Short mmCIF file of C-alpha atoms in Angstrom, two decimals:
data_model
loop_
_atom_site.label_atom_id
_atom_site.label_comp_id
_atom_site.label_asym_id
_atom_site.label_seq_id
_atom_site.Cartn_x
_atom_site.Cartn_y
_atom_site.Cartn_z
CA UNK L 1074 40.65 -129.66 118.92
CA UNK L 1075 42.30 -129.36 122.22
CA UNK L 1076 42.74 -125.63 121.74
CA UNK L 1077 39.00 -125.38 120.72
CA UNK L 1078 38.00 -127.25 123.82
CA UNK L 1079 40.20 -124.99 126.05
CA UNK L 1080 38.74 -121.93 124.47
CA UNK L 1081 35.15 -123.11 124.96
CA UNK L 1082 35.90 -124.09 128.58
CA UNK L 1083 37.46 -120.62 129.31
CA UNK L 1084 34.47 -118.90 127.61
CA UNK L 1085 32.02 -121.13 129.84
CA UNK L 1086 34.10 -120.31 132.93
CA UNK L 1087 33.95 -116.61 132.14
CA UNK L 1088 30.18 -116.66 131.58
CA UNK L 1089 29.78 -118.48 134.99
CA UNK L 1090 31.95 -116.04 136.69
CA UNK L 1091 29.97 -113.12 135.21
CA UNK L 1092 26.72 -114.75 136.39
CA UNK L 1093 28.10 -115.30 139.84
CA UNK L 1094 29.36 -111.70 140.14
CA UNK L 1095 25.92 -110.50 139.23
CA UNK L 1096 24.70 -112.25 142.31
CA UNK L 1097 27.65 -111.61 144.66
CA UNK L 1098 28.09 -108.02 144.16
CA UNK L 1099 24.65 -107.01 145.41
CA UNK L 1100 25.15 -109.15 148.56
CA UNK L 1101 28.59 -107.76 149.13
CA UNK L 1102 27.18 -104.23 148.87
CA UNK L 1103 24.58 -104.91 151.43
CA UNK L 1104 26.93 -106.55 153.84
CA UNK L 1105 29.57 -103.79 153.55
CA UNK L 1106 27.23 -100.92 153.50
CA UNK L 1107 25.53 -102.10 156.60
CA UNK L 1108 28.74 -101.40 158.64
CA UNK L 1109 29.90 -98.46 156.58
CA UNK L 1110 29.46 -95.02 158.22
CA UNK L 1111 29.69 -93.39 154.75
CA UNK L 1112 27.85 -95.91 152.58
CA UNK L 1113 26.90 -95.03 149.14
CA UNK L 1114 26.13 -97.01 145.96
CA UNK L 1115 29.68 -98.14 145.37
CA UNK L 1116 30.96 -101.56 146.55
CA UNK L 1117 33.98 -100.66 148.55
CA UNK L 1118 35.50 -101.78 151.81
CA UNK L 1119 34.62 -99.31 154.46
CA UNK L 1120 37.29 -97.25 156.13
CA UNK L 1121 35.91 -98.02 159.51
CA UNK L 1122 33.33 -100.42 160.91
CA UNK L 1123 30.25 -98.97 162.71
CA UNK L 1124 27.07 -100.39 164.10
CA UNK L 1125 25.19 -96.95 164.01
CA UNK L 1126 23.19 -98.08 161.04
CA UNK L 1127 21.81 -101.08 162.90
CA UNK L 1128 21.16 -98.89 166.02
CA UNK L 1129 19.18 -96.44 163.91
CA UNK L 1130 16.84 -99.07 162.47
CA UNK L 1131 16.43 -101.28 165.37
CA UNK L 1132 13.28 -99.57 166.69
CA UNK L 1133 9.64 -100.67 167.06
CA UNK L 1134 8.37 -98.39 164.10
CA UNK L 1135 11.16 -99.19 161.67
CA UNK L 1136 11.93 -102.88 162.21
CA UNK L 1137 10.23 -104.83 164.98
CA UNK L 1138 6.61 -104.02 164.20
CA UNK L 1139 7.04 -104.65 160.41
CA UNK L 1140 8.91 -107.74 160.95
CA UNK L 1141 6.23 -109.03 163.38
CA UNK L 1142 3.60 -108.30 160.79
CA UNK L 1143 5.66 -110.14 158.16
CA UNK L 1144 6.05 -113.17 160.42
CA UNK L 1145 2.28 -113.27 161.04
CA UNK L 1146 1.23 -112.75 157.41
CA UNK L 1147 3.87 -115.06 155.86
CA UNK L 1148 3.81 -117.68 158.68
CA UNK L 1149 0.06 -117.88 158.66
CA UNK L 1150 -0.17 -117.94 154.79
CA UNK L 1151 2.63 -120.62 154.66
CA UNK L 1152 0.68 -122.91 157.16
CA UNK L 1153 -2.59 -122.40 155.23
CA UNK L 1154 -0.94 -123.19 151.86
CA UNK L 1155 0.83 -126.31 153.04
CA UNK L 1156 -2.16 -127.72 154.79
CA UNK L 1157 -4.53 -126.96 151.80
CA UNK L 1158 -1.89 -128.16 149.31
CA UNK L 1159 -1.50 -131.50 151.13
CA UNK L 1160 -5.28 -132.10 151.27
CA UNK L 1161 -5.73 -131.14 147.58
CA UNK L 1162 -2.80 -133.09 146.34
CA UNK L 1163 -3.60 -136.35 148.18
CA UNK L 1164 -6.80 -137.28 146.05
CA UNK L 1165 -4.97 -136.26 142.89
CA UNK L 1166 -2.04 -138.50 143.72
CA UNK L 1167 -3.96 -141.46 145.07
CA UNK L 1168 -7.23 -141.71 143.13
CA UNK L 1169 -7.55 -141.98 139.32
CA UNK L 1170 -10.09 -139.87 137.61
CA UNK L 1171 -10.52 -138.44 134.09
CA UNK L 1172 -10.69 -134.98 135.75
CA UNK L 1173 -7.20 -135.15 137.25
CA UNK L 1174 -5.20 -134.10 134.21
CA UNK L 1175 -7.63 -131.19 133.25
CA UNK L 1176 -7.54 -130.11 136.82
CA UNK L 1177 -3.73 -130.11 137.02
CA UNK L 1178 -3.42 -128.20 133.83
CA UNK L 1179 -5.76 -125.64 135.19
CA UNK L 1180 -3.69 -125.29 138.25
CA UNK L 1181 -0.61 -125.01 136.13
CA UNK L 1182 -2.30 -122.30 134.03
CA UNK L 1183 -3.27 -120.45 137.32
CA UNK L 1184 0.42 -120.25 138.31
CA UNK L 1185 1.13 -118.23 135.25
CA UNK L 1186 -1.40 -115.46 135.97
CA UNK L 1187 0.39 -112.31 137.19
CA UNK L 1188 -1.00 -111.01 140.46
CA UNK L 1189 -1.28 -107.41 139.09
CA UNK L 1190 -3.86 -108.60 136.47
CA UNK L 1191 -6.21 -109.69 139.19
CA UNK L 1192 -5.60 -107.21 141.95
CA UNK L 1193 -8.35 -104.76 140.82
CA UNK L 1194 -11.28 -107.34 141.06
CA UNK L 1195 -9.68 -108.90 144.14
CA UNK L 1196 -9.53 -105.27 145.72
CA UNK L 1197 -13.23 -104.79 144.84
CA UNK L 1198 -14.13 -108.28 146.37
CA UNK L 1199 -12.28 -107.55 149.52
CA UNK L 1200 -14.06 -104.27 149.95
CA UNK L 1201 -17.53 -105.95 149.61
CA UNK L 1202 -16.80 -108.70 152.12
CA UNK L 1203 -15.07 -106.39 154.55
CA UNK L 1204 -11.59 -107.98 154.31
CA UNK L 1205 -9.75 -104.90 153.13
CA UNK L 1206 -7.16 -103.69 155.48
CA UNK L 1207 -7.14 -106.94 157.56
CA UNK L 1208 -4.45 -109.32 158.40
CA UNK L 1209 -6.69 -112.30 157.87
CA UNK L 1210 -7.72 -111.13 154.43
CA UNK L 1211 -4.17 -110.62 153.34
CA UNK L 1212 -3.22 -114.05 154.67
CA UNK L 1213 -6.10 -115.66 152.68
CA UNK L 1214 -4.97 -114.11 149.54
CA UNK L 1215 -1.30 -114.93 150.13
CA UNK L 1216 -2.37 -118.49 150.56
CA UNK L 1217 -4.61 -118.43 147.53
CA UNK L 1218 -1.93 -116.97 145.31
CA UNK L 1219 0.69 -119.64 146.30
CA UNK L 1220 -1.76 -122.55 146.38
CA UNK L 1221 -1.77 -123.65 142.66
CA UNK L 1222 2.00 -124.20 142.40
CA UNK L 1223 2.20 -125.66 146.01
CA UNK L 1224 -0.43 -128.30 145.02
CA UNK L 1225 1.57 -129.04 141.85
CA UNK L 1226 4.65 -129.56 143.85
CA UNK L 1227 3.04 -131.50 146.72
CA UNK L 1228 1.30 -133.85 144.15
CA UNK L 1229 4.66 -134.67 142.56
CA UNK L 1230 6.41 -135.39 145.83
CA UNK L 1231 3.42 -137.41 147.03
CA UNK L 1232 3.61 -139.66 143.89
CA UNK L 1233 6.86 -140.91 145.18
CA UNK L 1234 5.42 -142.45 148.28
CA UNK L 1235 4.40 -146.17 147.50
CA UNK L 1236 0.72 -146.72 147.80
CA UNK L 1237 1.36 -150.24 149.29
CA UNK L 1238 2.09 -148.53 152.67
CA UNK L 1239 -1.32 -146.94 152.87
CA UNK L 1240 -3.03 -150.01 151.73
CA UNK L 1241 -1.45 -151.89 154.63
CA UNK L 1242 -2.74 -149.14 156.96
CA UNK L 1243 -6.20 -149.32 155.58
CA UNK L 1244 -6.15 -152.99 156.14
CA UNK L 1245 -5.41 -152.21 159.82
CA UNK L 1246 -8.48 -149.94 160.00
CA UNK L 1247 -6.79 -146.51 159.22
CA UNK L 1248 -8.86 -143.92 157.44
CA UNK L 1249 -7.37 -142.07 154.33
CA UNK L 1250 -6.86 -138.90 156.48
CA UNK L 1251 -5.01 -141.00 159.05
CA UNK L 1252 -2.77 -142.51 156.53
CA UNK L 1253 -2.10 -139.11 155.03
CA UNK L 1254 -1.05 -137.70 158.41
CA UNK L 1255 0.80 -140.65 159.80
CA UNK L 1256 2.35 -142.36 156.71
CA UNK L 1257 2.49 -140.20 153.56
CA UNK L 1258 3.47 -136.76 154.95
CA UNK L 1259 6.18 -138.03 157.35
CA UNK L 1260 7.70 -139.95 154.43
CA UNK L 1261 7.65 -137.00 152.08
CA UNK L 1262 9.22 -134.58 154.58
CA UNK L 1263 11.64 -133.19 151.94
CA UNK L 1264 8.60 -132.38 149.79
CA UNK L 1265 6.78 -130.66 152.56
CA UNK L 1266 10.02 -128.71 153.37
CA UNK L 1267 10.38 -127.65 149.70
CA UNK L 1268 6.79 -126.37 149.59
CA UNK L 1269 7.14 -124.53 152.97
CA UNK L 1270 10.35 -122.72 152.01
CA UNK L 1271 9.11 -121.82 148.55
CA UNK L 1272 5.72 -120.56 149.88
CA UNK L 1273 7.33 -118.62 152.75
CA UNK L 1274 9.97 -117.00 150.46
CA UNK L 1275 7.47 -115.91 147.83
CA UNK L 1276 5.29 -114.37 150.47
CA UNK L 1277 8.09 -112.78 152.34
CA UNK L 1278 9.32 -110.84 149.38
CA UNK L 1279 5.96 -109.79 148.18
CA UNK L 1280 5.51 -106.00 148.11
CA UNK L 1281 2.51 -105.43 145.90
CA UNK L 1282 -0.15 -107.63 147.60
CA UNK L 1283 0.10 -106.11 151.09
CA UNK L 1284 0.68 -102.68 149.67
CA UNK L 1285 -2.72 -102.84 147.98
CA UNK L 1286 -4.69 -104.79 150.61
CA UNK L 1287 -3.36 -103.16 153.75
CA UNK L 1288 -4.16 -99.57 154.50
CA UNK L 1289 -3.14 -98.97 158.09
CA UNK L 1290 0.67 -98.02 158.51
CA UNK L 1291 0.81 -100.20 161.72
CA UNK L 1292 -0.17 -103.43 159.70
CA UNK L 1293 2.37 -102.94 156.99
CA UNK L 1294 4.92 -105.75 156.68
CA UNK L 1295 8.71 -105.32 156.20
CA UNK L 1296 8.47 -105.77 152.49
CA UNK L 1297 6.49 -102.48 152.27
CA UNK L 1298 8.05 -100.59 155.18
CA UNK L 1299 11.39 -100.76 153.39
CA UNK L 1300 10.05 -98.24 150.91
CA UNK L 1301 10.25 -95.71 153.76
CA UNK L 1302 14.04 -95.57 153.32
CA UNK L 1303 13.68 -94.03 149.84
CA UNK L 1304 12.92 -90.49 150.79
CA UNK L 1305 11.77 -87.46 148.85
CA UNK L 1306 13.74 -86.09 145.92
CA UNK L 1307 15.82 -89.26 145.59
CA UNK L 1308 17.54 -89.08 149.03
CA UNK L 1309 18.41 -92.50 150.42
CA UNK L 1310 20.17 -93.43 153.70
CA UNK L 1311 22.12 -96.32 152.08
CA UNK L 1312 23.74 -97.48 155.29
CA UNK L 1313 20.40 -97.80 157.21
CA UNK L 1314 18.75 -99.36 154.07
CA UNK L 1315 21.57 -102.06 153.94
CA UNK L 1316 21.27 -102.62 157.68
CA UNK L 1317 17.48 -103.12 157.48
CA UNK L 1318 18.05 -105.38 154.47
CA UNK L 1319 20.43 -107.67 156.46
CA UNK L 1320 17.91 -107.95 159.35
CA UNK L 1321 15.00 -108.47 156.78
CA UNK L 1322 16.86 -111.41 155.21
CA UNK L 1323 17.60 -113.12 158.56
CA UNK L 1324 14.15 -114.96 158.92
CA UNK L 1325 14.43 -116.54 155.57
CA UNK L 1326 18.02 -117.76 156.10
CA UNK L 1327 17.02 -119.19 159.54
CA UNK L 1328 14.06 -120.95 157.91
CA UNK L 1329 16.47 -122.56 155.34
CA UNK L 1330 18.88 -123.57 158.00
CA UNK L 1331 16.01 -125.13 160.04
CA UNK L 1332 14.81 -127.25 157.02
CA UNK L 1333 18.18 -127.96 155.40
CA UNK L 1334 18.29 -131.53 156.94
CA UNK L 1335 15.00 -132.25 155.49
CA UNK L 1336 15.89 -130.85 152.14
CA UNK L 1337 18.96 -133.12 151.92
CA UNK L 1338 17.74 -136.02 153.73
CA UNK L 1339 15.84 -137.64 150.92
CA UNK L 1340 12.66 -139.81 151.14
CA UNK L 1341 12.92 -142.34 154.00
CA UNK L 1342 11.64 -145.22 151.88
CA UNK L 1343 14.46 -147.59 152.01
CA UNK L 1344 13.17 -150.98 153.06
CA UNK L 1345 9.80 -149.63 153.80
CA UNK L 1346 7.93 -151.86 151.52
CA UNK L 1347 10.24 -155.01 151.91
CA UNK L 1348 8.78 -158.19 153.46
#
């Protein structure tokens, strides 16, 4: 029995190591190739370290303008998603109705729809309402595409905030909107942080939507401009591609670092309903 358990444990460890290697090797390639003067597809330690790859991509056309576009698109879409998700999740969490469950199931079904299946009618609609090739139109669609799952997440987090706290505020004359802003959202800080990070990351890595809805090269985000590193006839400047990937990943890492405390802080409900 002990030998069988040892064998199973070793097999499980080997499987976990294989999965970890599948994630670590691409990251190692990006980091090593970014400072490799002769980068290729192999994961090798460079003979020498160079910053020429970063110098080549740190220009307005290649990096700064696309990153600014990405921040505008994803930042605006994330703010709009979080605000709308909070306002939509509040009545679903606080008020009972026979329509709540069908509505939540509809939201859950909407999260399963692939964006590629609806892009043709969306493109035609955007042309008719003059939102094609506009930043605001892309922000609206970003928010709309992430809103169903954001509402579902926000509602589940909001259910963990005791309703007694709001009832006490209502007794003191607070409106439902005031109780949402001053009581519910501050207490569910980790939930808001999760929705914010999830929405931003999903928008940040989205290539298809801005590629379809934006036509002007100066408005393209970094998720689309990275395609420029893949040249004609299969030629790729791997060192510059890796350097751009490192820079491209930095905002997401910084966002996670900023909200890490909120993610690990838990809900500040201890003793809130006592007395």
